[in-house]
C-alpha cells in the first residue's frame, strides 16, 4: 500500500515502510536563484579580460575555474540557467540563458570530440525544448552532423577520445551514451533516420562490450578498427580497471533509460534496470545514497564521495521510474538522494563562488577535482529537481 501523507511520501520496499519528507522545490529553486546570481557576478569578473572562457566548471584551490567552449563541461551552466527559467518563468533567466548558450555555438563544427551532446544538448537542446527557437534547432542539427563524423561502421560506435593515442586506438567510454540524446533529437527534427541508426548501433555495441556479468560497466573499451573486435577494457577515472567507477555507472543508467524513451526497445529498459540493481543494492552504496567515487574504492568509508554521480543517478532514476515496475524503489532512492544533496551537500548561499553543490569528484586517480563543486553536479541536481516536481 502506497500512502500519500501531507508533506511526506511513504514507500513500501521489501516489506519496510520508508517515509521521507517531500522536497520543497520552491524553496530549493529560490535558493538556487540566489546562489546563481552570486555565480553570475563572479563569472562576469573572471571573464572581464578572458572572453574566450565561457562557463564556470569548478573551484581550484578556492578560485573559480572557467573553461573555453571546447571543454566537455561548457554547456552545463547555460543549461542550468535554462532550468531556472523553466521553473520560475522569469525573463531575467531567459536573457542570461540565451547569453551563455550563444557562447557555445561554434562547437557545432568541432569534430574533435564525442562530447557534443553534453555541450550542445544541455545548452541548445534544453533551450530549444523551452523556446522552439528555429536558430537553436539549426545548431542542434549541425552538431549532430558533426558528431556523426566520429562514427565507425566497422566498430559500430562513435569514437570517444582522441587523446592518449599511445594507450587506446579507438576508445569508447560509457559516458558517450549521454551524447546519443543529441542524435535522437536530430532525427526527430529532420526526419533523417541516419542519426537514430548511429545512436542505436552505438548503444547496442556498448551493451555487448562494456558490461560485466554483474551489470557494472568498464569505463573505456578500446576497439580494433580493422576488425571491430575489442582490444582491451579499462577504467580511467575510477579506482582500477576491474572496479565500478560511480559516475560511469550513473551515465550508463541515465543513458539506457534515455535510449528506452527514444526507441521503446525493451532491451534498453532491462539494461537500465540491471544497472540500477547493481548500484542500489551494492553493499558500498552509503545509507544517504551519495556514492563514493568508486564502488570498489579500497579505503571506503574514508574515500571521497561523488555528488555528481548521485545527481545523475537521481535524475536517471526519476525517468526510469516512469517505465519500470520498480517505480516505488526508484522514486524512494531519488527522493533520498535529493533530500540529502539538499540538506548536507549544498553550499551556503554566497559561498563557493556560487556553485550549488559541494563534494563531487572528477578523477581521483589523477588527483584531479577531488571533493569539489562541479558544474555537471549542479546541472543534474536541477534537472532531477525539475523531474521530481513534474512527477
Ligand atoms: N565525461 C567525463 C566525466 O564523467 O568525467
Short mmCIF file of C-alpha atoms and ligand atoms in Angstrom, two decimals:
data_model
loop_
_atom_site.label_atom_id
_atom_site.label_comp_id
_atom_site.label_asym_id
_atom_site.label_seq_id
_atom_site.Cartn_x
_atom_site.Cartn_y
_atom_site.Cartn_z
CA UNK A 1 0.00 0.00 0.00
CA UNK A 2 1.39 3.38 -1.01
CA UNK A 3 0.00 6.05 1.21
CA UNK A 4 0.47 9.75 0.48
CA UNK A 5 0.69 11.80 3.64
CA UNK A 6 0.64 15.54 3.90
CA UNK A 7 4.20 16.71 3.21
CA UNK A 8 5.60 13.18 3.28
CA UNK A 9 5.78 10.22 0.96
CA UNK A 10 5.65 6.65 2.17
CA UNK A 11 7.08 3.78 0.17
CA UNK A 12 6.78 0.07 0.86
CA UNK A 13 10.12 -1.50 -0.09
CA UNK A 14 10.93 -5.14 0.62
CA UNK A 15 8.35 -5.13 3.38
CA UNK A 16 9.71 -1.98 5.03
CA UNK A 17 7.77 1.26 5.13
CA UNK A 18 10.09 4.11 4.25
CA UNK A 19 8.90 7.63 4.90
CA UNK A 20 10.60 10.67 3.51
CA UNK A 21 9.89 14.36 3.50
CA UNK A 22 8.84 15.70 0.12
CA UNK A 23 11.30 18.15 -1.43
CA UNK A 24 10.30 21.79 -1.12
CA UNK A 25 11.15 22.59 -4.76
CA UNK A 26 10.04 26.19 -4.48
CA UNK A 27 12.46 26.90 -1.65
CA UNK A 28 15.33 24.96 -3.24
CA UNK A 29 14.89 26.81 -6.55
CA UNK A 30 14.65 30.16 -4.74
CA UNK A 31 17.98 29.32 -3.07
CA UNK A 32 19.43 28.23 -6.43
CA UNK A 33 18.41 31.57 -7.95
CA UNK A 34 20.17 33.50 -5.19
CA UNK A 35 23.29 31.37 -5.47
CA UNK A 36 23.36 31.60 -9.28
CA UNK A 37 23.23 35.40 -9.06
CA UNK A 38 26.39 35.12 -6.94
CA UNK A 39 27.93 32.93 -9.66
CA UNK A 40 26.97 35.37 -12.43
CA UNK A 41 28.78 38.21 -10.64
CA UNK A 42 31.89 36.07 -10.18
CA UNK A 43 31.80 34.87 -13.79
CA UNK A 44 31.47 38.44 -15.10
CA UNK A 45 34.55 39.48 -13.09
CA UNK A 46 36.54 36.43 -14.20
CA UNK A 47 35.62 36.87 -17.88
CA UNK A 48 36.48 40.58 -17.97
CA UNK A 49 39.86 40.02 -19.68
CA UNK A 50 39.37 36.44 -20.79
CA UNK A 51 36.34 36.37 -23.06
CA UNK A 52 37.35 33.03 -24.60
CA UNK A 53 36.33 31.45 -21.29
CA UNK A 54 32.61 30.82 -21.36
CA UNK A 55 31.43 28.87 -18.31
CA UNK A 56 32.33 28.08 -14.70
CA UNK A 57 33.49 24.48 -14.18
CA UNK A 58 34.85 24.07 -10.64
CA UNK A 59 36.91 25.60 -7.84
CA UNK A 60 40.68 25.19 -7.89
CA UNK A 61 42.21 25.98 -4.51
CA UNK A 62 39.16 28.12 -3.84
CA UNK A 63 39.48 30.03 -7.13
CA UNK A 64 36.79 29.94 -9.80
CA UNK A 65 37.90 27.92 -12.82
CA UNK A 66 36.24 28.88 -16.10
CA UNK A 67 36.50 26.87 -19.31
CA UNK A 68 36.50 27.58 -23.05
CA UNK A 69 33.65 26.30 -25.22
CA UNK A 70 35.73 23.29 -26.36
CA UNK A 71 35.74 21.88 -22.80
CA UNK A 72 33.30 18.97 -22.32
CA UNK A 73 31.57 20.84 -19.47
CA UNK A 74 30.97 24.15 -21.30
CA UNK A 75 27.22 23.63 -21.82
CA UNK A 76 26.13 22.85 -18.29
CA UNK A 77 25.98 26.39 -16.92
CA UNK A 78 23.80 27.60 -19.81
CA UNK A 79 21.62 24.54 -19.17
CA UNK A 80 21.28 25.47 -15.50
CA UNK A 81 20.15 28.98 -16.50
CA UNK A 82 17.54 27.44 -18.80
CA UNK A 83 16.30 25.26 -15.94
CA UNK A 84 15.98 28.29 -13.65
CA UNK A 85 13.89 29.85 -16.42
CA UNK A 86 11.84 26.65 -16.78
CA UNK A 87 11.00 26.67 -13.08
CA UNK A 88 10.50 30.41 -12.48
CA UNK A 89 9.46 31.69 -15.95
CA UNK A 90 11.35 34.89 -15.08
CA UNK A 91 12.66 36.78 -18.17
CA UNK A 92 15.94 37.51 -16.36
CA UNK A 93 16.88 33.81 -16.54
CA UNK A 94 15.91 33.52 -20.21
CA UNK A 95 18.12 36.51 -21.07
CA UNK A 96 21.07 35.04 -19.19
CA UNK A 97 20.48 31.57 -20.62
CA UNK A 98 20.49 32.98 -24.17
CA UNK A 99 23.68 34.91 -23.47
CA UNK A 100 25.61 31.87 -22.18
CA UNK A 101 24.15 29.49 -24.78
CA UNK A 102 25.35 31.72 -27.63
CA UNK A 103 28.93 31.45 -26.34
CA UNK A 104 29.00 27.73 -27.21
CA UNK A 105 27.66 27.88 -30.78
CA UNK A 106 30.99 27.45 -32.56
CA UNK A 107 31.28 23.94 -31.06
CA UNK A 108 28.76 22.76 -33.66
CA UNK A 109 31.72 22.41 -36.06
CA UNK A 110 34.13 20.82 -33.58
CA UNK A 111 34.52 17.20 -34.74
CA UNK A 112 37.42 16.54 -32.38
CA UNK A 113 35.27 15.25 -29.50
CA UNK A 114 32.32 12.99 -28.71
CA UNK A 115 31.15 15.42 -26.03
CA UNK A 116 28.96 17.34 -28.48
CA UNK A 117 25.86 16.08 -26.67
CA UNK A 118 26.98 17.34 -23.27
CA UNK A 119 27.96 20.70 -24.74
CA UNK A 120 25.18 21.35 -27.23
CA UNK A 121 22.23 19.30 -25.99
CA UNK A 122 22.43 20.51 -22.38
CA UNK A 123 22.55 24.14 -23.60
CA UNK A 124 20.85 24.46 -27.02
CA UNK A 125 18.74 21.34 -26.51
CA UNK A 126 17.35 22.50 -23.17
CA UNK A 127 16.79 25.97 -24.64
CA UNK A 128 15.05 24.54 -27.71
CA UNK A 129 12.64 22.50 -25.60
CA UNK A 130 11.57 25.72 -23.86
CA UNK A 131 11.57 28.20 -26.77
CA UNK A 132 11.32 26.23 -30.06
CA UNK A 133 13.76 28.81 -31.43
CA UNK A 134 14.49 27.82 -35.07
CA UNK A 135 18.10 29.01 -34.82
CA UNK A 136 18.65 26.60 -31.91
CA UNK A 137 17.20 23.79 -34.00
CA UNK A 138 19.77 24.51 -36.73
CA UNK A 139 22.61 24.36 -34.19
CA UNK A 140 21.34 21.00 -32.85
CA UNK A 141 21.17 19.53 -36.37
CA UNK A 142 24.62 20.80 -37.40
CA UNK A 143 26.08 19.47 -34.15
CA UNK A 144 24.57 16.03 -34.77
CA UNK A 145 26.07 16.02 -38.28
CA UNK A 146 29.48 16.84 -36.85
CA UNK A 147 29.18 14.19 -34.11
CA UNK A 148 28.17 11.59 -36.73
CA UNK A 149 31.55 12.01 -38.46
CA UNK A 150 33.07 10.18 -35.46
CA UNK A 151 31.02 7.02 -36.13
CA UNK A 152 32.98 3.99 -37.37
CA UNK A 153 30.70 1.39 -39.02
CA UNK A 154 33.19 -1.47 -38.54
CA UNK A 155 33.25 -0.89 -34.78
CA UNK A 156 29.60 0.21 -34.65
CA UNK A 157 30.41 3.10 -32.29
CA UNK A 158 31.26 6.77 -32.14
CA UNK A 159 34.89 7.29 -31.17
CA UNK A 160 35.05 8.98 -27.75
CA UNK A 161 38.52 10.31 -27.07
CA UNK A 162 41.27 11.47 -29.42
CA UNK A 163 43.77 11.86 -26.59
CA UNK A 164 46.02 9.11 -25.12
CA UNK A 165 46.62 7.67 -28.61
CA UNK A 166 49.51 5.64 -27.19
CA UNK A 167 47.05 3.87 -24.84
CA UNK A 168 43.95 3.28 -26.99
CA UNK A 169 43.41 3.06 -30.77
CA UNK A 170 39.63 3.61 -30.80
CA UNK A 171 38.43 4.31 -27.24
CA UNK A 172 34.72 4.29 -26.44
CA UNK A 173 33.73 5.42 -22.94
CA UNK A 174 30.49 4.71 -21.09
CA UNK A 175 29.93 8.50 -20.79
CA UNK A 176 29.42 8.51 -24.58
CA UNK A 177 25.91 7.07 -24.00
CA UNK A 178 24.86 10.53 -22.86
CA UNK A 179 25.78 12.10 -26.21
CA UNK A 180 23.30 9.91 -28.10
CA UNK A 181 20.37 12.08 -26.99
CA UNK A 182 21.52 14.74 -29.46
CA UNK A 183 21.36 12.21 -32.31
CA UNK A 184 17.84 11.04 -31.42
CA UNK A 185 16.76 14.69 -31.30
CA UNK A 186 18.32 15.37 -34.73
CA UNK A 187 16.30 12.53 -36.31
CA UNK A 188 13.11 13.93 -34.78
CA UNK A 189 13.93 17.42 -36.05
CA UNK A 190 14.97 16.39 -39.59
CA UNK A 191 13.19 13.11 -40.31
CA UNK A 192 16.60 11.70 -41.30
CA UNK A 193 16.97 8.29 -39.65
CA UNK A 194 20.78 8.22 -40.12
CA UNK A 195 21.35 9.84 -36.71
CA UNK A 196 18.96 7.41 -34.98
CA UNK A 197 20.71 4.42 -36.58
CA UNK A 198 24.11 5.59 -35.36
CA UNK A 199 22.73 6.05 -31.83
CA UNK A 200 21.17 2.57 -31.80
CA UNK A 201 24.32 0.93 -33.17
CA UNK A 202 26.42 2.67 -30.52
CA UNK A 203 24.03 1.71 -27.71
CA UNK A 204 23.89 -1.94 -28.83
CA UNK A 205 27.65 -2.29 -29.26
CA UNK A 206 28.21 -0.69 -25.85
CA UNK A 207 25.62 -3.01 -24.29
CA UNK A 208 27.52 -6.01 -25.70
CA UNK A 209 31.01 -4.96 -24.70
CA UNK A 210 31.06 -2.54 -21.78
CA UNK A 211 29.22 -4.59 -19.16
CA UNK A 212 30.34 -7.31 -16.77
CA UNK A 213 28.14 -10.25 -15.69
CA UNK A 214 27.12 -8.30 -12.54
CA UNK A 215 25.91 -5.41 -14.81
CA UNK A 216 28.60 -2.99 -13.68
CA UNK A 217 30.47 -1.38 -16.54
CA UNK A 218 34.00 -0.69 -17.58
CA UNK A 219 34.82 2.93 -18.33
CA UNK A 220 36.83 2.58 -21.57
CA UNK A 221 36.59 -0.13 -24.23
CA UNK A 222 39.23 0.00 -26.94
CA UNK A 223 38.38 -1.37 -30.41
CA UNK A 224 40.36 -2.54 -33.43
CA UNK A 225 39.03 -0.52 -36.37
CA UNK A 226 40.09 -3.17 -38.93
CA UNK A 227 38.05 -5.97 -37.33
CA UNK A 228 35.68 -4.21 -34.92
CA UNK A 229 36.96 -6.51 -32.15
CA UNK A 230 37.57 -5.41 -28.56
CA UNK A 231 41.26 -4.83 -27.82
CA UNK A 232 41.03 -4.04 -24.09
CA UNK A 233 38.71 -2.93 -21.32
CA UNK A 234 39.88 -0.28 -18.85
CA UNK A 235 38.74 2.11 -16.17
CA UNK A 236 40.45 5.50 -16.41
CA UNK A 237 38.74 7.70 -13.81
CA UNK A 238 37.84 5.02 -11.27
CA UNK A 239 39.94 3.01 -8.83
CA UNK A 240 41.05 0.11 -11.07
CA UNK A 241 40.34 -1.49 -14.42
CA UNK A 242 38.05 -4.08 -12.77
CA UNK A 243 36.32 -1.62 -10.43
CA UNK A 244 32.99 0.20 -10.83
CA UNK A 245 33.60 3.94 -11.25
CA UNK A 246 30.47 5.52 -9.75
CA UNK A 247 29.76 8.27 -12.28
CA UNK A 248 30.28 5.80 -15.12
CA UNK A 249 27.53 3.60 -13.66
CA UNK A 250 25.26 6.66 -13.47
CA UNK A 251 25.99 7.64 -17.08
CA UNK A 252 25.05 4.11 -18.15
CA UNK A 253 21.80 4.08 -16.17
CA UNK A 254 20.75 7.50 -17.44
CA UNK A 255 21.90 6.71 -21.00
CA UNK A 256 19.98 3.43 -21.40
CA UNK A 257 16.88 4.97 -19.80
CA UNK A 258 17.05 7.76 -22.40
CA UNK A 259 17.57 5.17 -25.17
CA UNK A 260 14.45 3.33 -24.00
CA UNK A 261 12.48 6.60 -24.07
CA UNK A 262 13.63 7.23 -27.65
CA UNK A 263 13.27 3.69 -29.09
CA UNK A 264 10.97 1.72 -26.76
CA UNK A 265 13.38 -1.22 -27.19
CA UNK A 266 12.77 -3.36 -24.06
CA UNK A 267 16.45 -4.44 -24.05
CA UNK A 268 17.39 -0.89 -23.07
CA UNK A 269 14.84 -0.84 -20.25
CA UNK A 270 16.22 -4.12 -18.93
CA UNK A 271 19.75 -2.78 -19.20
CA UNK A 272 18.86 0.35 -17.20
CA UNK A 273 17.07 -1.77 -14.56
CA UNK A 274 20.09 -4.07 -14.30
CA UNK A 275 22.43 -1.13 -13.77
CA UNK A 276 20.03 0.28 -11.16
CA UNK A 277 20.02 -3.07 -9.34
CA UNK A 278 23.84 -3.13 -9.31
CA UNK A 279 24.05 0.40 -7.90
CA UNK A 280 21.13 0.43 -5.47
CA UNK A 281 21.83 -2.99 -3.95
CA UNK A 282 25.59 -2.58 -3.72
CA UNK A 283 26.88 -3.02 -0.15
CA UNK A 284 29.17 0.00 -0.60
CA UNK A 285 26.36 2.41 -1.50
CA UNK A 286 26.13 4.51 1.68
CA UNK A 287 22.88 4.97 3.58
CA UNK A 288 22.49 8.53 2.24
CA UNK A 289 22.77 7.09 -1.32
CA UNK A 290 25.53 9.50 -2.35
CA UNK A 291 28.11 7.12 -3.90
CA UNK A 292 31.80 7.05 -3.13
CA UNK A 293 33.73 7.95 -6.30
CA UNK A 294 34.11 4.21 -6.99
CA UNK A 295 32.04 1.33 -5.62
CA UNK A 296 35.30 -0.60 -5.06
CA UNK A 297 37.45 2.21 -3.67
CA UNK A 298 39.76 0.45 -1.21
CA UNK A 299 39.51 2.95 1.66
CA UNK A 300 35.70 3.05 1.98
CA UNK A 301 34.33 4.65 4.20
CA UNK A 302 37.27 7.06 4.08
CA UNK A 303 37.04 7.82 0.38
CA UNK A 304 35.68 10.92 -1.38
CA UNK A 305 32.04 10.95 -2.38
CA UNK A 306 30.83 12.00 -5.81
CA UNK A 307 27.75 14.22 -5.60
CA UNK A 308 27.74 14.41 -9.42
CA UNK A 309 27.27 10.62 -9.65
CA UNK A 310 24.39 10.97 -7.18
CA UNK A 311 22.73 13.80 -9.11
CA UNK A 312 22.94 11.90 -12.43
CA UNK A 313 21.64 8.77 -10.67
CA UNK A 314 18.68 10.63 -9.14
CA UNK A 315 17.73 12.22 -12.45
CA UNK A 316 18.06 8.91 -14.29
CA UNK A 317 16.01 7.04 -11.69
CA UNK A 318 13.24 9.62 -11.89
CA UNK A 319 12.88 8.99 -15.61
CA UNK A 320 13.30 5.22 -15.24
CA UNK A 321 10.54 5.16 -12.61
CA UNK A 322 8.08 6.17 -15.36
CA UNK A 323 8.79 3.00 -17.36
CA UNK A 324 9.71 0.36 -14.78
CA UNK A 325 7.88 -2.00 -12.47
CA UNK A 326 10.42 -0.92 -9.81
CA UNK A 327 8.90 2.56 -9.74
CA UNK A 328 8.46 2.80 -5.97
CA UNK A 329 12.01 1.82 -5.18
CA UNK A 330 13.44 4.23 -7.77
CA UNK A 331 11.30 7.13 -6.52
CA UNK A 332 12.28 6.39 -2.95
CA UNK A 333 16.03 6.39 -3.73
CA UNK A 334 15.77 9.51 -5.91
CA UNK A 335 13.95 11.26 -3.08
CA UNK A 336 16.60 10.18 -0.57
CA UNK A 337 19.36 11.48 -2.84
CA UNK A 338 17.64 14.82 -3.43
CA UNK A 339 16.89 15.23 0.27
CA UNK A 340 20.49 14.50 1.24
CA UNK A 341 22.07 16.61 -1.51
CA UNK A 342 19.82 19.48 -0.42
CA UNK A 343 20.39 19.04 3.31
CA UNK A 344 24.06 18.07 3.52
CA UNK A 345 25.85 18.74 0.21
CA UNK A 346 24.69 22.27 -0.72
CA UNK A 347 26.94 25.28 -0.50
CA UNK A 348 25.81 28.02 1.87
CA UNK A 349 24.42 30.89 -0.20
CA UNK A 350 27.11 33.43 -1.04
CA UNK A 351 29.97 30.94 -0.66
CA UNK A 352 31.93 28.74 -3.07
CA UNK A 353 31.67 31.39 -5.83
CA UNK A 354 28.04 30.46 -6.44
CA UNK A 355 28.21 26.69 -7.08
CA UNK A 356 25.17 24.82 -5.79
CA UNK A 357 26.66 21.51 -4.62
CA UNK A 358 29.87 20.54 -2.84
CA UNK A 359 31.69 17.16 -2.65
CA UNK A 360 31.98 15.92 -6.22
CA UNK A 361 34.96 14.05 -7.64
CA UNK A 362 36.22 14.47 -11.20
CA UNK A 363 39.08 11.95 -11.34
CA UNK A 364 40.51 10.57 -8.12
CA UNK A 365 43.33 8.51 -9.75
CA UNK A 366 44.65 11.69 -11.37
CA UNK A 367 44.14 13.63 -8.14
CA UNK A 368 42.05 15.99 -10.24
CA UNK A 369 38.95 17.77 -8.93
CA UNK A 370 38.62 15.72 -5.75
CA UNK A 371 35.89 16.77 -3.28
CA UNK A 372 34.99 19.98 -5.10
CA UNK A 373 31.96 21.60 -6.74
CA UNK A 374 31.47 20.60 -10.41
CA UNK A 375 29.08 22.29 -12.84
CA UNK A 376 27.61 18.97 -14.03
CA UNK A 377 26.64 18.03 -10.47
CA UNK A 378 24.68 21.29 -10.30
CA UNK A 379 23.12 20.71 -13.73
CA UNK A 380 21.81 17.21 -12.99
CA UNK A 381 20.70 18.27 -9.49
CA UNK A 382 18.46 20.96 -11.01
CA UNK A 383 17.27 18.55 -13.70
CA UNK A 384 16.38 15.97 -11.05
CA UNK A 385 14.52 18.59 -9.00
CA UNK A 386 12.51 19.57 -12.10
CA UNK A 387 11.78 15.91 -12.85
CA UNK A 388 10.71 15.37 -9.23
CA UNK A 389 8.31 18.29 -9.44
CA UNK A 390 6.80 17.08 -12.75
CA UNK A 391 6.45 13.52 -11.50
N1 LIG B 1 32.62 12.69 -19.14
C1 LIG B 1 33.68 12.82 -18.24
C2 LIG B 1 33.34 12.51 -16.82
O1 LIG B 1 32.30 12.00 -16.49
O2 LIG B 1 34.19 12.79 -16.01
#
